[in-house]
Short mmCIF file of C-alpha atoms in Angstrom, two decimals:
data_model
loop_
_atom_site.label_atom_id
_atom_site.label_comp_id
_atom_site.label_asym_id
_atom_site.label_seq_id
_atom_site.Cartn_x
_atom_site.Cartn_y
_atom_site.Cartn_z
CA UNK W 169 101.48 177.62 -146.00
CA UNK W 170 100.56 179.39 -149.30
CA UNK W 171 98.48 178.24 -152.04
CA UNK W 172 100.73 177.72 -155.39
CA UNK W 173 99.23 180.17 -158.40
CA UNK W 174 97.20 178.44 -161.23
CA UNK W 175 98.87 177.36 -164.27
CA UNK W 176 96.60 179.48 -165.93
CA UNK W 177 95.69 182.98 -164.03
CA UNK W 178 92.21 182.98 -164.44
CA UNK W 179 91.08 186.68 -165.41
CA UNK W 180 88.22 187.49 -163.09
CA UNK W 181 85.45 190.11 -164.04
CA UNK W 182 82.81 190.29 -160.67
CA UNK W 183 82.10 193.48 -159.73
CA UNK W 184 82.79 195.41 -163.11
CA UNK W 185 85.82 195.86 -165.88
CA UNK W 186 87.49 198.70 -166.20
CA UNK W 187 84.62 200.84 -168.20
CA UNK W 188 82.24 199.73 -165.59
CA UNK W 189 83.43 201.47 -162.24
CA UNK W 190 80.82 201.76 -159.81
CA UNK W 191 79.85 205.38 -159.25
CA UNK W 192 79.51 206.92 -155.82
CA UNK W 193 76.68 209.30 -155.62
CA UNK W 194 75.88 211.58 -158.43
CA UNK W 195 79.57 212.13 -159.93
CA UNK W 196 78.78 211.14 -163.38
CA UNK W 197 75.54 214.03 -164.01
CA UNK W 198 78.79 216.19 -163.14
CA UNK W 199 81.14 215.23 -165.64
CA UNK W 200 80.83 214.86 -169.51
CA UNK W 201 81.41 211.91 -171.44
CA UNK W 202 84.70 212.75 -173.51
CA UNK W 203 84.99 212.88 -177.44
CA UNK W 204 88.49 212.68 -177.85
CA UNK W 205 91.67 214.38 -175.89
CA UNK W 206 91.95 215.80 -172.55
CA UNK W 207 90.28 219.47 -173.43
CA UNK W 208 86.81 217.38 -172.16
CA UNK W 209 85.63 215.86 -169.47
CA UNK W 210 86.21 212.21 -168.78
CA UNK W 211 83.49 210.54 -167.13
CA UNK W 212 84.47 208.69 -163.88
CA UNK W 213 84.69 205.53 -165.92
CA UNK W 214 87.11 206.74 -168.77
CA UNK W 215 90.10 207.27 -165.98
CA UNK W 216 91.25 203.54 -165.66
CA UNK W 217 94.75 202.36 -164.72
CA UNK W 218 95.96 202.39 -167.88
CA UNK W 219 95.09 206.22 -168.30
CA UNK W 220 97.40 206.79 -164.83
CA UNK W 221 99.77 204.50 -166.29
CA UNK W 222 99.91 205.79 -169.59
CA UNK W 223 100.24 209.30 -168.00
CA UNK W 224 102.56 208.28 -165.52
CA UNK W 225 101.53 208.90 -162.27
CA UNK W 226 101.52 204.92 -161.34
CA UNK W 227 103.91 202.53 -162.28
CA UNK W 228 103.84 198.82 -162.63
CA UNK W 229 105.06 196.94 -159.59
CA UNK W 230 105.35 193.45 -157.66
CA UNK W 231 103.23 193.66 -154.77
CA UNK W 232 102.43 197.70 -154.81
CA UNK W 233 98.65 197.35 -154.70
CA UNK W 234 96.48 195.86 -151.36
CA UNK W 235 93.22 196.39 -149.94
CA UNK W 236 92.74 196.48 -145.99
CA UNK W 237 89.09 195.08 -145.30
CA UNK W 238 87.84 193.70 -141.87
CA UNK W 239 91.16 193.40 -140.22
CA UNK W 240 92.74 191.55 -143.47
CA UNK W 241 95.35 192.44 -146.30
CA UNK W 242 95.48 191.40 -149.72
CA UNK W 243 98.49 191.89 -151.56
CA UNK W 244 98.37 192.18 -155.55
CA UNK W 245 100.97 193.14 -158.53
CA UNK W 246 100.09 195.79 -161.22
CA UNK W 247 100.45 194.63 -164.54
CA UNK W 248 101.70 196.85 -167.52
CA UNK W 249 98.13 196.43 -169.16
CA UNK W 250 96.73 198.20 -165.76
CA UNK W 251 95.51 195.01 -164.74
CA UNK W 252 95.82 193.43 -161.42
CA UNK W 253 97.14 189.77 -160.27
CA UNK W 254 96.52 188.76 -156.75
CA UNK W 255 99.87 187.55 -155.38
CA UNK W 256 98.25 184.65 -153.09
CA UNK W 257 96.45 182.77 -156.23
CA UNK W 258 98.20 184.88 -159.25
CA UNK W 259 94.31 185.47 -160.39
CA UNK W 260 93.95 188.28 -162.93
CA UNK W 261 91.89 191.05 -162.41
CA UNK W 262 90.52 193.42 -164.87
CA UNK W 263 89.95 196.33 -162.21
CA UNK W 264 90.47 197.63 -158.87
CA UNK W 265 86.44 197.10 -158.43
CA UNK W 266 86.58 193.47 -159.48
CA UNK W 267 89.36 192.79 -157.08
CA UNK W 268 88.43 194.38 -154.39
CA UNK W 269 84.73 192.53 -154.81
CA UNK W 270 86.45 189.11 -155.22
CA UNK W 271 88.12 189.81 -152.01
CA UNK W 272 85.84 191.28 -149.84
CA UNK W 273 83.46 188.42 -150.43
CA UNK W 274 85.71 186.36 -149.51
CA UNK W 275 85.39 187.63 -145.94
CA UNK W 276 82.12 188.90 -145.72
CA UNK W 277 79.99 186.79 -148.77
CA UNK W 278 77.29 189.12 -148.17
CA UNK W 279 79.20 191.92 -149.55
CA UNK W 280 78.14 193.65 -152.82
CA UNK W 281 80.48 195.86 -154.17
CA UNK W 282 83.79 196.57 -153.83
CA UNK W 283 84.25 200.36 -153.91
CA UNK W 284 87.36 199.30 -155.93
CA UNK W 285 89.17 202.88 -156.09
CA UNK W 286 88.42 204.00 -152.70
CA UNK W 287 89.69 200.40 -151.44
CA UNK W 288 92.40 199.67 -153.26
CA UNK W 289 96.04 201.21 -152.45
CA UNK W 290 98.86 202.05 -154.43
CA UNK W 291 101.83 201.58 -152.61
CA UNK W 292 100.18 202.65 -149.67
CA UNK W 293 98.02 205.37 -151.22
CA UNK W 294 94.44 205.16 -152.33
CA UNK W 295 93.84 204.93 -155.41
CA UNK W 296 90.93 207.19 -155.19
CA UNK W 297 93.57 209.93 -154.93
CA UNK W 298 95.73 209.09 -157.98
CA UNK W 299 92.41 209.52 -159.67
CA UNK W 300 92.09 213.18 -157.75
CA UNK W 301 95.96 214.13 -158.82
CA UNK W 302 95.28 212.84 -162.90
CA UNK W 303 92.04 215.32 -162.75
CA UNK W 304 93.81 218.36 -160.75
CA UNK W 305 96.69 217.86 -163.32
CA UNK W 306 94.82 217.22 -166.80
CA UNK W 307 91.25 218.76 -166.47
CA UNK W 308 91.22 221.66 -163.82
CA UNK W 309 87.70 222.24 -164.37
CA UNK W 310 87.27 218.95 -162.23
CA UNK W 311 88.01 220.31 -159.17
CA UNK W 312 84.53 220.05 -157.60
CA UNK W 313 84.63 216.79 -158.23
CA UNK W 314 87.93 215.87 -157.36
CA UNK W 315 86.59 217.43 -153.89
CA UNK W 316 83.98 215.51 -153.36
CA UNK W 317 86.15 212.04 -154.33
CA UNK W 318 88.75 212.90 -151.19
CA UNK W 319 85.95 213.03 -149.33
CA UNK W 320 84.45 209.83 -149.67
CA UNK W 321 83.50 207.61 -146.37
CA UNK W 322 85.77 204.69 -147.51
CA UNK W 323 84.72 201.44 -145.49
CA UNK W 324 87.87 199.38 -145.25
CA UNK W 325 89.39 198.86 -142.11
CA UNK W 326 93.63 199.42 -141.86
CA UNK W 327 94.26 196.47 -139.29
CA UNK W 328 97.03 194.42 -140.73
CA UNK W 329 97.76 191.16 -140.59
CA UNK W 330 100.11 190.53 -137.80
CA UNK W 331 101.39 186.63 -137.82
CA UNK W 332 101.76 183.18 -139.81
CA UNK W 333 100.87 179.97 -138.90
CA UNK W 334 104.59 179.00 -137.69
CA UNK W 335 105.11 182.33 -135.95
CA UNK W 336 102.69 182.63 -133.31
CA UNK W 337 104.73 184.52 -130.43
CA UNK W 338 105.21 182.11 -127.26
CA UNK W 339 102.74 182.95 -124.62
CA UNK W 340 103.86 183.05 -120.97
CA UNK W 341 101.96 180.50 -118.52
CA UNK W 342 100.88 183.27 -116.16
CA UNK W 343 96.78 183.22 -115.48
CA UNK W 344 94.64 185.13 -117.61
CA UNK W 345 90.93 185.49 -117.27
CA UNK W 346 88.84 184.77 -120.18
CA UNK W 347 86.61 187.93 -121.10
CA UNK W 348 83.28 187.94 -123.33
CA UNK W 349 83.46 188.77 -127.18
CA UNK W 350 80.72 191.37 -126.23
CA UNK W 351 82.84 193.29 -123.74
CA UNK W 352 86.13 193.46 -126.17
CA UNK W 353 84.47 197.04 -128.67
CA UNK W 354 86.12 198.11 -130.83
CA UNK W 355 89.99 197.21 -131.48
CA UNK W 356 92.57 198.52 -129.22
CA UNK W 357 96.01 199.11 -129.30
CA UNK W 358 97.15 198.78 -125.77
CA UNK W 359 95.07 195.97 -125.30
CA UNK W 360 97.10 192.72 -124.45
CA UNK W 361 96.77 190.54 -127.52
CA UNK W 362 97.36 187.46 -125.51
CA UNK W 363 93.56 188.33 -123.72
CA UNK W 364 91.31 184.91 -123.61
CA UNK W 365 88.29 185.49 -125.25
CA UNK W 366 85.06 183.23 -124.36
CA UNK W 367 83.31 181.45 -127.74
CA UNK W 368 80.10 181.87 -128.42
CA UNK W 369 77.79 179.38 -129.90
CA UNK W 370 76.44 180.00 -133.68
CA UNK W 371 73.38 180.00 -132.14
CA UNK W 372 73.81 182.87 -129.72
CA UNK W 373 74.70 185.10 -133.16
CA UNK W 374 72.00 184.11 -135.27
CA UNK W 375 73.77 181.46 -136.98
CA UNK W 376 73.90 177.84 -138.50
CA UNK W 377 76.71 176.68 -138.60
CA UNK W 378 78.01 176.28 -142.26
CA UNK W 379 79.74 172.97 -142.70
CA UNK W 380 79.80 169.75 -140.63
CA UNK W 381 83.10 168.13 -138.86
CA UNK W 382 84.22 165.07 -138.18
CA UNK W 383 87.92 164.54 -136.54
CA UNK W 384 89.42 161.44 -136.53
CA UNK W 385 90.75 159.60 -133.13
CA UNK W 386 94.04 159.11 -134.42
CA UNK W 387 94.60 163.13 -135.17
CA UNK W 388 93.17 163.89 -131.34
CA UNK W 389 95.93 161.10 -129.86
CA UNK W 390 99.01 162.77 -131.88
CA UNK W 391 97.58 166.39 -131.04
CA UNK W 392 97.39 165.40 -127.38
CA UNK W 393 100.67 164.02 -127.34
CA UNK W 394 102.18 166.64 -129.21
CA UNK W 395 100.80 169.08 -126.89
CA UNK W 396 101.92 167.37 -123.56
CA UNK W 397 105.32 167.16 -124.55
CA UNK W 398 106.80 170.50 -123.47
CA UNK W 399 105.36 173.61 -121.19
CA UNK W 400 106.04 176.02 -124.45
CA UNK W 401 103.09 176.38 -126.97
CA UNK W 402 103.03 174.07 -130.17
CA UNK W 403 101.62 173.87 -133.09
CA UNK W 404 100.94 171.86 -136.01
CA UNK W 405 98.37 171.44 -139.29
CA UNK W 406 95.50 169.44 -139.69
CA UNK W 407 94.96 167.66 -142.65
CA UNK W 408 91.95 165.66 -144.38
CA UNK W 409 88.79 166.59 -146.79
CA UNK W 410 86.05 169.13 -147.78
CA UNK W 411 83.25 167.32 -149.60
CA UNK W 412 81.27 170.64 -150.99
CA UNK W 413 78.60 168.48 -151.88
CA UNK W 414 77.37 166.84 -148.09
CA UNK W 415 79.41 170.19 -146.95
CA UNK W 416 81.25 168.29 -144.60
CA UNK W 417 84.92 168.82 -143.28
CA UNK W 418 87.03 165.35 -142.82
CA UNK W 419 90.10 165.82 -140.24
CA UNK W 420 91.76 162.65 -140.84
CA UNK W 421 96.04 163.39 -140.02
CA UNK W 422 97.85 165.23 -137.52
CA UNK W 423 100.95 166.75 -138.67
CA UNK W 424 103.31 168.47 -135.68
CA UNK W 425 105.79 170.85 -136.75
CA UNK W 426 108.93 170.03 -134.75
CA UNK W 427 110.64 173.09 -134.57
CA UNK W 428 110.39 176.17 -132.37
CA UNK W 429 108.07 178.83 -132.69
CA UNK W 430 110.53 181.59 -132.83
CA UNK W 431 112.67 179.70 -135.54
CA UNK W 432 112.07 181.56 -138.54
CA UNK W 433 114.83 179.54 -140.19
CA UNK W 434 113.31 176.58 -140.01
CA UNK W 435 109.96 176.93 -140.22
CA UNK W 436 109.94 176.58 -144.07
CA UNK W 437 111.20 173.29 -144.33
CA UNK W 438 109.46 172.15 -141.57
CA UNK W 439 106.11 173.82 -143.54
CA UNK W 440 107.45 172.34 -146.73
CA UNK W 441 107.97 168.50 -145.54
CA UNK W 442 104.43 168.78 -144.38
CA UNK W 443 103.23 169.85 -147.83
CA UNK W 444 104.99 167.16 -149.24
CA UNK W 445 103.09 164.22 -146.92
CA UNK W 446 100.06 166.13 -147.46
CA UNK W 447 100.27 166.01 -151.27
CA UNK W 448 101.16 162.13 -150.82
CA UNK W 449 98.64 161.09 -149.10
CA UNK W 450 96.26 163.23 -151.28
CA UNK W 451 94.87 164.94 -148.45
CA UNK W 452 94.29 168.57 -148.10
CA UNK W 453 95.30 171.37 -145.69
CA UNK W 454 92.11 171.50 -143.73
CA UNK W 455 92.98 173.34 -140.24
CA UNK W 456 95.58 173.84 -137.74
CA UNK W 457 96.08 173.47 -134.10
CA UNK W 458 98.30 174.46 -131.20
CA UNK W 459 98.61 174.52 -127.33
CA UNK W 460 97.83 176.61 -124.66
CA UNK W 461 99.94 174.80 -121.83
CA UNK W 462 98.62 175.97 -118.97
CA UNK W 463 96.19 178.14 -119.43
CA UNK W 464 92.21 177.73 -120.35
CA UNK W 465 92.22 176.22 -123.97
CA UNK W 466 90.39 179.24 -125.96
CA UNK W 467 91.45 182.02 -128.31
CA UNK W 468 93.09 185.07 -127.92
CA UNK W 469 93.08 187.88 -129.60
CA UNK W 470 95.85 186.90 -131.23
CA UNK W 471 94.63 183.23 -132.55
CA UNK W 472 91.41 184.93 -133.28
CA UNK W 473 93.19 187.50 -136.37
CA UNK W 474 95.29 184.41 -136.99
CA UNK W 475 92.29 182.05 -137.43
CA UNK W 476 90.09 184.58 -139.70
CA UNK W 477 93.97 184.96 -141.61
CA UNK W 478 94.20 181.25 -142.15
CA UNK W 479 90.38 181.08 -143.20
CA UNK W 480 90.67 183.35 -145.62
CA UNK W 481 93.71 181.90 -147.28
CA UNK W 482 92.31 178.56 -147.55
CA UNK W 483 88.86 180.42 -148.92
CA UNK W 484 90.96 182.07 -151.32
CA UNK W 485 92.98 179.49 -152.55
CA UNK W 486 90.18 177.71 -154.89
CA UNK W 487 87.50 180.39 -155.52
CA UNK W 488 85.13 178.76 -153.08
CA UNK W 489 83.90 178.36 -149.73
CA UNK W 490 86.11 175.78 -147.72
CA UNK W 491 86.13 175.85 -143.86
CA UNK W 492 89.81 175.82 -141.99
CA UNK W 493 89.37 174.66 -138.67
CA UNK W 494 91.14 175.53 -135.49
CA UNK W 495 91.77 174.30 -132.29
CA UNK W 496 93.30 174.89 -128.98
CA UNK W 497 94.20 172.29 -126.85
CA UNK W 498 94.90 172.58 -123.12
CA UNK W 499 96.78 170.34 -121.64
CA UNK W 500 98.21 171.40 -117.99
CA UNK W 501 95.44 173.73 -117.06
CA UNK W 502 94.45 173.21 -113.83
CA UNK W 503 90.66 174.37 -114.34
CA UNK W 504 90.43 170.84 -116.44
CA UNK W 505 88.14 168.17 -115.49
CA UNK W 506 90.84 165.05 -114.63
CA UNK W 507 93.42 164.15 -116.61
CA UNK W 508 92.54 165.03 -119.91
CA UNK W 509 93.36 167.95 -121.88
CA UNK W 510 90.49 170.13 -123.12
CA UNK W 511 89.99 170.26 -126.47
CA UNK W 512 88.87 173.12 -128.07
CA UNK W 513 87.74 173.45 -131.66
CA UNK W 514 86.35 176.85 -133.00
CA UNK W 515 85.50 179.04 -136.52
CA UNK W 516 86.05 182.82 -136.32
CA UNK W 517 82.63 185.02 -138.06
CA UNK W 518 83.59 188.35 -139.48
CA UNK W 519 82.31 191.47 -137.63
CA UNK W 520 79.79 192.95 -138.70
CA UNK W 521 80.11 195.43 -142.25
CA UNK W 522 79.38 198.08 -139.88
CA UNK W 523 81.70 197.60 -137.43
CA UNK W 524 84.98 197.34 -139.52
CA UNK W 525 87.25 197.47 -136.52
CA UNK W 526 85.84 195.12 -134.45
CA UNK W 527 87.74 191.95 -133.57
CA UNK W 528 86.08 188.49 -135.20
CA UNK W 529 83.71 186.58 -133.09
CA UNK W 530 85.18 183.37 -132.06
CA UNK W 531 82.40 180.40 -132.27
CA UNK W 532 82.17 176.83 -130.94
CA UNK W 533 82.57 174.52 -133.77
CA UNK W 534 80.40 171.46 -132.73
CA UNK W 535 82.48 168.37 -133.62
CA UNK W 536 81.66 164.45 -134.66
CA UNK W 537 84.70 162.19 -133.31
CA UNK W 538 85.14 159.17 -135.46
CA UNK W 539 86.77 156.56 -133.59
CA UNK W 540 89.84 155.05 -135.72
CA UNK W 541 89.85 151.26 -136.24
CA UNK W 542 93.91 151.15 -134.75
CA UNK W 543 96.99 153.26 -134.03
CA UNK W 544 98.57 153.36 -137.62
CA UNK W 545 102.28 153.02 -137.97
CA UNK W 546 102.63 156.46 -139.07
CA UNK W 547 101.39 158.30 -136.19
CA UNK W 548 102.97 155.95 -133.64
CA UNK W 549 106.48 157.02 -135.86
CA UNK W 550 105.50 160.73 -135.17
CA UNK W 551 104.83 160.34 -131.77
CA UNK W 552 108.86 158.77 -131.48
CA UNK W 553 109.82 161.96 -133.62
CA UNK W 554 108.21 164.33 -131.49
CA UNK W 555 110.29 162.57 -128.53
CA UNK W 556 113.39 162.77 -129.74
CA UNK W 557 112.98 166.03 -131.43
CA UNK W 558 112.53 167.45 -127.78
CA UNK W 559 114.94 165.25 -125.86
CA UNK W 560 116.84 167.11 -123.56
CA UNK W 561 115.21 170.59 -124.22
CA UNK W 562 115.04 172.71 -121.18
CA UNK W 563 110.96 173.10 -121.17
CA UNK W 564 110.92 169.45 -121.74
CA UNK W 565 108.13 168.42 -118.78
CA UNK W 566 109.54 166.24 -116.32
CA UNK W 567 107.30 163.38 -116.77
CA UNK W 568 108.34 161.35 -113.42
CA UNK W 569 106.52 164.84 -111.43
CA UNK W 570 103.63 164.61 -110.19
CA UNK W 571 100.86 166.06 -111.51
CA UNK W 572 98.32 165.82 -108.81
CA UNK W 573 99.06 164.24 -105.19
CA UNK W 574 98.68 160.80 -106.95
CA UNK W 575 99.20 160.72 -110.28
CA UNK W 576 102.48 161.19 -111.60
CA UNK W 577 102.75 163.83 -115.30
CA UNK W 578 103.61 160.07 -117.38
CA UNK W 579 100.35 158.55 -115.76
CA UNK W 580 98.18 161.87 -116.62
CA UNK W 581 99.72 161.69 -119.97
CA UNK W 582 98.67 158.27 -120.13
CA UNK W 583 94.88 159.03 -119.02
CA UNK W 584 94.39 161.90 -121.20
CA UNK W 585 95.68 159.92 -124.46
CA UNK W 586 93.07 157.24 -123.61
CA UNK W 587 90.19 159.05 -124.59
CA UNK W 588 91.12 159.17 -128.13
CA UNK W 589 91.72 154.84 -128.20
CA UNK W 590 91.28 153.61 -131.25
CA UNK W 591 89.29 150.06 -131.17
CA UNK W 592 92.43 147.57 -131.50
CA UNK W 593 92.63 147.27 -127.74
CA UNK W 594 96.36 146.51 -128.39
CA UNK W 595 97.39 150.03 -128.73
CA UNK W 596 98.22 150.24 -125.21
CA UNK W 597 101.02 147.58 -125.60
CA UNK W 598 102.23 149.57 -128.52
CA UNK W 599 102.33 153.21 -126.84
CA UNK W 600 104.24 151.51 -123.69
CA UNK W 601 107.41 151.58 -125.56
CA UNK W 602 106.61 155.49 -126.41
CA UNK W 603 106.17 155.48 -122.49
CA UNK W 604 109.42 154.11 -122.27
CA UNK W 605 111.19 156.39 -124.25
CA UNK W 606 109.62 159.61 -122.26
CA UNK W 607 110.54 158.06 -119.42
CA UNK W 608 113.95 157.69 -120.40
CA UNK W 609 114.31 161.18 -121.73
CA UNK W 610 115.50 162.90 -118.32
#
């Protein structure tokens, strides 16, 4: 789900206006400052976006400018006052280096500057080489430094960004191996972007981890549920509160999305009517989940560019740090201890600056579960929606099975859910006639 645009586009100014570009090495002793007209030298900082679109060699656009940086994209519009408003917030920007500092701190915080011109393309070109084109064509005597600009070492990576929340491609239930984030290298195109990668700890890379958790029982039940319904892989949103202050993450509501994966048509509404509880129950998008039926609940390389995607947009979405947790849950894997479904919660770090291309490093989020007072009449009328919603489907699972020599699927469903019982001991009576209704489903 996107963030809606301020009111008000804020015009941001980090990392320099327009007539402060950050030099790369030594350009400026080669050029002269100009007095006037094109017969002299422009320094580096006197060529702006309004001088290429003033002489014509950009135009303003909808979406022709993005920057590529650690395996994301960022998407902005070029204004007719060569300024630049990021489509995901509608932020203005006074300069390619100020956006392309906002953004890249938004991955990697650590990051200083934003080599705005060698970062930021226009409609798929760097700007850097506009830049080149409005020297070769106005001041020919600029040549030896137009050569040294093309060959700049630029440091953004070109991975893009390859799915949405709602669109994560169905995964087949074959058996895959989990490998270890250090034996993955550098990203590669033929390998199989459903591979299970192993999480570290926080620890293990020299970490704290940044914020706290704490997930409500209720939101594990409906999860579980959710998850147990059907052998195809599910998803759903997580909603609740970031208090920046005690830095700690609240996951207080589950919210399914009934509808398939690969229904692109639906998805929207489906997105939309969870914005709309959200907003009414003035709780904030905080995380997402989905299954891995029957296969070891951890990340592939897939959820891992999702789940740095998904961090980034919430990150971006108020101008501050705010954590977006995931998590995997497993129900039908056989590796599991008993009956219940493991339950998987995890944070993707960028790669190191260094290492553009690498993938991000999956890490263990460590979790406080807050056991919920009673089953709330909300959750119990999701769990009925969920049923009906997948009634008669042909990957429904046939609950009357059995899931191990003696205990039946309904029975394991029934152990699993039981971990996450809220204290009102009379939820039990209350989920039978969910029970019921699975059992009458086939």
């Amino acid at each position: 789900m996107g963030s809606e645009p301020p009111l008000s586009p804020l015009v941001l100014e980090e990392g320099g206006d327009e007539e402060d570009e950050e030099l790369s090495g030594g350009e400026e002793a080669d050029l002269r400052v100009s007095t006037g007209g094109r017969g002299s030298l422009l320094t580096r900082r006197g060529i702006t976006l309004r001088v290429l679109l003033k002489d014509g060699l950009v135009e303003p656009g909808d979406g022709v400018l993005s920057i590529h940086y650690l395996g994301k994209k960022f998407v902005g519009d070029l204004l007719c006052d060569g300024k630049i408003r990021w489509v995901e917030t509608g932020q203005i920007f006074n300069s390619p280096s100020a956006w392309a500092t906002h953004c890249k701190r938004l991955v990697n915080p650590a990051k200083k500057s934003g080599c705005g011109w060698a970062s930021v393309r226009y409609r798929g070109q760097k700007l850097v080489q506009y830049k080149t084109s409005w020297l070769h064509k106005y001041q020919p005597s600029a040549d030896m430094v137009s050569k040294r600009e093309t060959s700049v070492i630029y440091c953004n990576s070109v991975i893009p960004i390859q799915t949405n929340i709602s669109l994560i491609q169905k995964r087949g239930d074959r058996d895959r191996v989990p490998v270890r984030y250090c034996n993955l290298g550098t990203r590669d195109a033929a390998r199989d972007s459903h591979t299970l990668v192993e999480l570290s700890a926080f620890s293990a890379i020299n970490r704290f981890q940044p914020f706290n958790v704490a997930v409500s029982s209720n939101v594990l039940l409906l999860m579980d549920f959710h998850c147990h319904l059907t052998t195809s892989e599910v998803v759903g949103y997580l909603g609740g509160r970031w208090d920046t202050n005690t830095q700690l993450l609240t996951v207080l509501r589950a919210f399914p999305c009934r509808t398939r994966l690969a229904d692109r048509d639906s998805a929207p509404a489906v997105e939309e009517d969870i914005c709309q509880n959200l907003f009414m129950r003035g709780l904030s998008l905080v995380g997402w989940y989905h299954s891995h039926p029957r296969s070891p609940a951890l990340p592939s390389l897939q959820d891992i560019d999702s789940q740095m995607d998904h961090q980034l947009r919430l990150q971006g979405s108020n101008n501050g740090f705010q954590p977006c947790l995931g998590i995997i849950c497993g129900p039908y894997y056989h590796g599991n201890q008993g009956v219940a479904s493991t339950i998987t919660p995890f944070w993707v770090v960028p790669p190191p600056e260094q290492r553009p291309n690498d993938y991000g490093i999956p890490v263990a989020v460590e979790v406080t579960y807050v056991q919920d007072n009673f089953l709330t009449s909300d959750v119990l009328n999701e769990m009925m929606l969920l049923v009906e919603f997948y009634k008669g489907a042909p990957d429904l699972v046939q609950f009357n099975q059995f899931w191990s020599p003696d205990t039946t699927v309904l029975d394991k469903i029934k152990g699993s859910l039981s971990g996450h019982a809220p204290k009102d001991q009379a939820y039990s009576q209350i989920l039978e006639h969910v029970y019921n209704q699975l059992s009458s489903t086939h």
